[in-house]
Amino acid sequence: MAKGFYISKTVGVVGIVVGAAAVATIIALSVVYSQEKAKNNEVKPTEGTTTTTTTTTAAPTTAPSNEPWDSYRLPDTLLPDTYDVTLWPRLKPDNRGIYIFTGNSSVVFRCVKETDLILIHSNKLNLTAAPTLTALGSTPAPTIKTHWMQVTTQYLVIQLNDKLKVGESYELFTKFLGELADDLGGFYRSVYTENGQEKMLATTQMQPTDARKAFPCFDEPAMKAYFNITLLHDPETTALSNGRDIETVDVTVDGTTLKKTTFEQTRKMSTYLLAFIVSEFESINAIADDIRVFARKDAIAAGQGEYALNITGPMLKFFEEYYNSSYPLPKSDQIALPDFNAGAMENWGLITYRETALLYDPAVSSNGNKERIATIISHELAHMWFGNLVTIRWWNDLWLNEGFASYVEYLGADSAEPTWNIKDLIVLADVHRVFAIDALASSHPLSSKEEDVVRPEQISEVFDAISYSKGASVLRMLSDFLTEPVFVRGLSSYLNHFQFSNTVYTDLWDHLQIAVDQTSTDLPMSISAIMDRWVLQMGFPVVTINTATGHLSQEHFLLDPESNVTTPSQFNYEWIVPIRWMKNTGEQPLYWLQAKQAFRVTGNDWIVANLNVLGYYRVNYDMDNWERLLSTLQTSHESIPLLNRVQLIDDAFNLARAKIIPTTLALRTTQYLSTEREYMPWKSALDNLDYYYLMFDRSEVYGYLQAYIRQQVEPLFDHFKKLTGNWTDVPEGHYDQYNQVNAIRMACSSGLEECTTLVSGWFQQWIDNPSVNPIQPNLRATVYCTAIAAGGAKEWDFAWGMFQNATIAIEADKLRAALTCTTIPWLLNRYLEFTLDPNLIRRQDATNTIISIASNVVGQPLAWDFIRANWAYIFTQYGGGSFSFSNLINGITKRFSTEFELKQLEQFRDDNSEVGFGSGTLAIQQSIERTNANMKWLAQNKAAVMEWLINTNQIKPLG
Ligand SMILES: *[C@@H]1O[C@H](CO)[C@@H](O)[C@H](O)[C@H]1NC(C)=O
Ligand SMILES: *[C@@H]1O[C@H](CO)[C@@H](O)[C@H](O)[C@H]1NC(C)=O
Ligand SMILES: *[C@@H]1O[C@H](CO)[C@@H](O)[C@H](O)[C@H]1NC(C)=O
Ligand SMILES: *[C@@H]1O[C@H](CO)[C@@H](O)[C@H](O)[C@H]1NC(C)=O
Ligand SMILES: [Zn+2]
């Protein structure tokens, strides 16, 4: 899947905009905790999900807990070979008002170990006939003794009167019925409006464990098989699946005229990559019809699929060359769905996307929207080989699959948009982002043990930032120190060797090692010896360079130095670190940190290590080198490479958080920004200052901080004013376009009147003439948010109306996020209520909207009360196919920094221990740890920050 579901790119945009006047409101709104506890007990009824799994015959109630059907993992007795599946989704409710689908499936499997038991996954399906078993060999099949649904472990259990024979094949036939719910998991329905009419479609999201909700199957990634798919559907609809359709005929079933579409047999593949879609969508295509983009008719007619189609062909070519392996399938379809939980899903041959991740319109989409489309398409196409052709054996190795795609997505996107320089962005979007999480004592290693990832919610939990972003970061480091030619040579050999089968991550190391051995690549030890330390132990090192003595050392970097690491590491938290570095005189040869060695400089010379942030570690220096670097930033910042300016800021702020260097040293890295025009260093500073805003926006430091930011950003604001001819042109460069947004956002939020007047004027023009939006697409997210924060109910209601009428999801998303920027409590509370009404806010957007409200200083306590009061309801309603609980919990609690908030958090954990937190379980622990760290940080730094802001910069607070 794309990482879209755990990263909410819009959240960062809002949040800072709210003014200091809000503090009083918050105090007034603080709610006595006992009241919430009472509210917590009112669990709202569960809507829509009337299905409970049925048992065809009663399960043996006295079963001891170690029967084979109590294990979440399939036994090693049977292997599937082919499936023949027919499904018929009903796009109209039945007489109970429920949407259902019916189907039948026969699976041919081979017995590889003697057994008289068939366990096959099945979840929330009702059998409509008794299952039948046929032998394909000469000996007849044993008869069925009994069968039932084992609800907790999600099996259809079939006990036989006799044993199956090793080496023989059998065919199991089932007929079943399931609900086509709107729960975004398995086979589900999605709804949209077209010409004032409500339209329904049926689609799927199987990963990780929901194929079993569509038909009984051996639902583990290593159980690869061939699938013959047939879909029955209404005459006005089209059916899509992984393979090409080979035949569509008219049939009459139970008196209903239908179409029956048969698909060519799939390649050998995993169940989680299947997809079935029935809709009235239309498509555009390229290269005959091998590459197609599907979407709502209106969206296709408006040309919104064109950009995706334009870049898909070239990207597939790029990956064919990169992998040195031709595209494994005869067609590539991509489809934009109105309701979709993740960002996108790499179903083999039929990739599904959120509309915002696929549909583009130059008149409304920003360059950021365009970039997201390019990177997500690239990510999913990369999976067509890495993940789909060669698949991890079990979910504990998910990091390899997702980390790899998250790394090469930049390469594929760069091939389609070479002018963007997008490869550099991985430093901000992945390396720095995941450093923040991986520096906690509650982090976890990339690789998990197979037996620790068993239950569906444990499997959901591995889809986190560590798997995606740390995975991407260490693979990028590996590719760099092997050099790209060696890396791709090993990669291609791995793909070729394991095609249509499954692997563990060490298989990749083996093939890379072969490539290393065939060339003269110089490594200090084997790939697995180097990489084990990055993969099997959590966290990362901070490398300290003393330029006076030449001494080098490393240490496990912990954001909170007082936190206790309870996870032992076989490597004692030491790493084999590849160090690329430069002196002021130029780049130096790659150095491997194992022992200590001389990195001495004299005079005014300076050193920067971890060049271009290719390594997964932070760097600290002796104070003299820091001073030389700071003065170089002030006098000639361009002599330090761009990505290392980004790094110096991020390292300094984080080293200060960890009490390794003074906080004021970190703040001093931002002083040169008044002369910096590049996007990435600015973004790095703003990302870090976000923390200062979170910690201080309810305190007296806020005014001083605002004044400092305004002073630093004003030259940037003026620069873009000039560059764009007084805000009329769009800057040419991709990053300049981003930095223009930074300039406006920060100038407005820090109270530069010229900015707020400008922005509110644009918004007012739009209110005056709603049919013409005068705001440039790149600036819309920021302008909407700023204007709504400055405005009242009139602005809010206008934006809400435009949100409901938006014809492209990208525009709707910006408005949805901007609506969280208001500072008026009743508007925010009403908006929170809206998030639980799927007719107002789609389910897929609910958690993201709540998090966004919590980023707003006024919204934060409201959102916290809201989720505490509604936790049981949110958990049951959004628990099934949703991955975002950890986001929700982390997002809402990130500002927590008082004893009182810590107590509330612990109380919340204890009160809901029975309901549970699903994929957010780890996030609760992380939030408690973070709150503790925030409290300590504030106690130690508040006075120093205030003093620095006042004295060093002669800042007076904004009144
Ligand atoms: C499955 O069977 C149960 C029990 O009979 C019933 O409550 C449920 O509605 C059925 N599911 C569907 C989708 O009809
Ligand atoms: C599945 O498709 C293959 C290839 O088209 C065909 O040979 C086979 O007979 C089909 N299997 C079934 C059970 O229909
Ligand atoms: C798609 O490519 C065509 C042909 O090169 C071009 O004219 C068109 O502007 C492109 N569309 C988009 C949205 O990039
Ligand atoms: C870590 O352990 C020490 C000694 O046992 C204890 O005093 C300290 O409070 C612990 N730190 C945290 C953050 O739990
Ligand atoms: Zn992915």
Coordinates of C-alpha atoms in Angstrom, one line a residue, residues 383-557:
H383 CA 5.3 -3.2 -6.3
M384 CA 4.2 -4.9 -9.5
W385 CA 7.6 -6.6 -9.4
F386 CA 8.9 -6.1 -5.8
G387 CA 6.0 -7.4 -3.7
N388 CA 3.8 -8.9 -6.3
L389 CA 6.0 -10.9 -8.6
V390 CA 8.3 -11.7 -5.6
T391 CA 6.4 -11.6 -2.3
I392 CA 7.4 -11.7 1.3
R393 CA 6.7 -15.0 2.9
W394 CA 5.0 -13.5 5.9
W395 CA 4.0 -10.0 7.2
N396 CA 6.9 -9.7 9.6
D397 CA 9.0 -8.8 6.6
L398 CA 6.6 -6.2 5.4
W399 CA 9.3 -3.5 5.9
L400 CA 11.2 -5.0 3.0
N401 CA 8.2 -4.7 0.7
E402 CA 7.1 -1.3 1.8
G403 CA 10.5 0.1 2.5
F404 CA 11.7 -0.8 -1.0
A405 CA 8.7 0.7 -2.8
S406 CA 9.0 3.8 -0.6
Y407 CA 12.6 4.2 -1.7
V408 CA 12.3 3.5 -5.4
E409 CA 9.1 5.6 -5.7
Y410 CA 11.4 8.6 -5.8
L411 CA 13.4 7.1 -8.7
G412 CA 10.3 6.3 -10.7
A413 CA 8.8 9.8 -10.1
D414 CA 12.2 11.4 -11.0
S415 CA 12.2 9.5 -14.3
A416 CA 8.7 11.0 -15.1
E417 CA 9.4 14.5 -13.8
P418 CA 13.2 15.0 -14.1
T419 CA 13.1 18.8 -13.5
W420 CA 11.7 18.4 -9.9
N421 CA 14.8 17.0 -8.3
I422 CA 12.5 14.9 -6.3
K423 CA 15.0 12.4 -5.1
D424 CA 16.3 14.9 -2.5
L425 CA 12.9 15.0 -0.9
I426 CA 13.3 11.6 0.7
V427 CA 15.5 13.3 3.4
L428 CA 12.6 15.3 4.7
A429 CA 9.7 13.0 3.9
D430 CA 11.2 9.8 5.1
V431 CA 14.6 10.0 6.8
H432 CA 13.9 13.0 9.1
R433 CA 10.3 12.0 9.6
V434 CA 11.1 8.5 10.8
F435 CA 14.1 9.6 12.9
A436 CA 11.5 11.3 15.2
I437 CA 9.8 8.0 15.9
D438 CA 12.9 5.7 15.8
A439 CA 14.6 7.9 18.5
L440 CA 12.1 6.8 21.1
A441 CA 12.8 4.0 23.5
S442 CA 9.5 2.5 22.5
S443 CA 10.5 2.1 18.9
H444 CA 11.0 -1.3 17.4
P445 CA 13.3 -3.0 14.9
L446 CA 12.5 -3.1 11.2
S447 CA 12.3 -6.8 11.3
S448 CA 9.8 -8.6 13.6
K449 CA 9.7 -12.2 14.6
E450 CA 7.2 -14.2 12.6
E451 CA 5.5 -15.4 15.8
D452 CA 5.0 -11.8 17.0
V453 CA 2.9 -10.8 14.0
V454 CA 0.0 -13.2 13.9
R455 CA -3.4 -11.8 14.6
P456 CA -5.0 -9.4 12.0
E457 CA -4.5 -6.4 14.3
Q458 CA -0.9 -7.2 14.8
I459 CA -0.5 -7.5 11.1
S460 CA -2.1 -4.1 10.6
E461 CA 0.2 -2.6 13.2
V462 CA 3.4 -3.4 11.1
F463 CA 2.1 -0.9 8.4
D464 CA 3.8 1.9 10.2
A465 CA 6.4 4.6 9.6
I466 CA 9.2 2.4 10.6
S467 CA 8.4 -0.2 7.9
Y468 CA 7.8 2.5 5.2
S469 CA 10.2 5.3 6.0
K470 CA 13.0 3.6 7.9
G471 CA 12.9 0.7 5.4
A472 CA 13.3 3.3 2.6
S473 CA 16.1 5.1 4.4
V474 CA 18.3 2.0 5.1
L475 CA 17.7 0.6 1.6
R476 CA 18.8 4.0 0.1
M477 CA 21.9 3.8 2.3
L478 CA 22.6 0.3 1.1
S479 CA 22.2 1.2 -2.5
D480 CA 24.5 4.2 -2.0
F481 CA 27.4 2.2 -0.4
L482 CA 27.1 -0.7 -2.8
T483 CA 26.7 1.8 -5.7
E484 CA 23.6 1.7 -7.8
P485 CA 25.0 -0.6 -10.6
V486 CA 25.8 -3.3 -8.0
F487 CA 22.6 -2.8 -6.1
V488 CA 20.4 -3.2 -9.2
R489 CA 22.4 -6.1 -10.4
G490 CA 21.7 -8.0 -7.2
L491 CA 18.1 -6.8 -7.2
S492 CA 17.5 -8.1 -10.7
S493 CA 19.0 -11.5 -9.9
Y494 CA 16.8 -11.7 -6.8
L495 CA 13.6 -10.9 -8.8
N496 CA 14.6 -13.3 -11.5
H497 CA 15.4 -16.1 -9.0
F498 CA 12.3 -15.8 -6.9
Q499 CA 9.6 -14.8 -9.4
F500 CA 6.1 -16.1 -8.6
S501 CA 7.3 -17.3 -5.2
N502 CA 8.1 -15.9 -1.7
T503 CA 11.1 -14.7 0.2
V504 CA 12.5 -13.6 3.5
Y505 CA 14.6 -10.4 3.6
T506 CA 17.9 -12.3 3.8
D507 CA 17.3 -13.7 0.3
L508 CA 17.8 -10.1 -1.0
W509 CA 21.0 -9.8 1.0
D510 CA 22.2 -13.1 -0.5
H511 CA 21.7 -11.9 -4.1
L512 CA 23.2 -8.5 -3.4
Q513 CA 26.2 -10.3 -1.9
I514 CA 26.6 -12.3 -5.1
A515 CA 26.6 -9.0 -7.0
V516 CA 29.2 -7.6 -4.7
D517 CA 31.4 -10.7 -5.0
Q518 CA 31.3 -10.5 -8.8
T519 CA 32.6 -6.9 -8.8
S520 CA 35.4 -5.3 -6.9
T521 CA 33.2 -3.5 -4.4
D522 CA 35.1 -2.9 -1.2
L523 CA 33.1 -3.6 1.9
P524 CA 34.4 -4.0 5.5
M525 CA 32.3 -7.2 6.0
S526 CA 29.4 -9.0 4.4
I527 CA 26.2 -7.3 3.5
S528 CA 24.3 -9.3 6.1
A529 CA 26.8 -8.5 8.8
I530 CA 26.5 -4.8 8.1
M531 CA 22.7 -4.7 7.5
D532 CA 21.7 -6.9 10.5
R533 CA 22.6 -4.1 12.8
W534 CA 20.2 -1.7 10.9
V535 CA 17.5 -4.3 10.6
L536 CA 17.5 -6.3 13.8
Q537 CA 18.0 -3.5 16.3
M538 CA 15.8 -0.5 16.7
G539 CA 17.0 3.1 16.6
F540 CA 20.0 4.6 15.0
P541 CA 23.3 6.1 16.1
V542 CA 24.5 9.6 16.6
V543 CA 28.1 9.8 15.4
T544 CA 30.2 12.3 17.2
I545 CA 33.2 13.8 15.5
N546 CA 35.8 15.7 17.5
T547 CA 37.8 17.7 15.0
A548 CA 40.4 18.8 17.5
T549 CA 41.4 15.2 18.4
G550 CA 40.2 13.4 15.3
H551 CA 38.3 11.1 17.6
L552 CA 35.1 9.5 16.3
S553 CA 32.4 7.7 18.3
Q554 CA 28.9 6.5 18.1
E555 CA 26.0 6.1 20.5
H556 CA 22.4 5.0 20.4
F557 CA 20.4 8.3 19.8

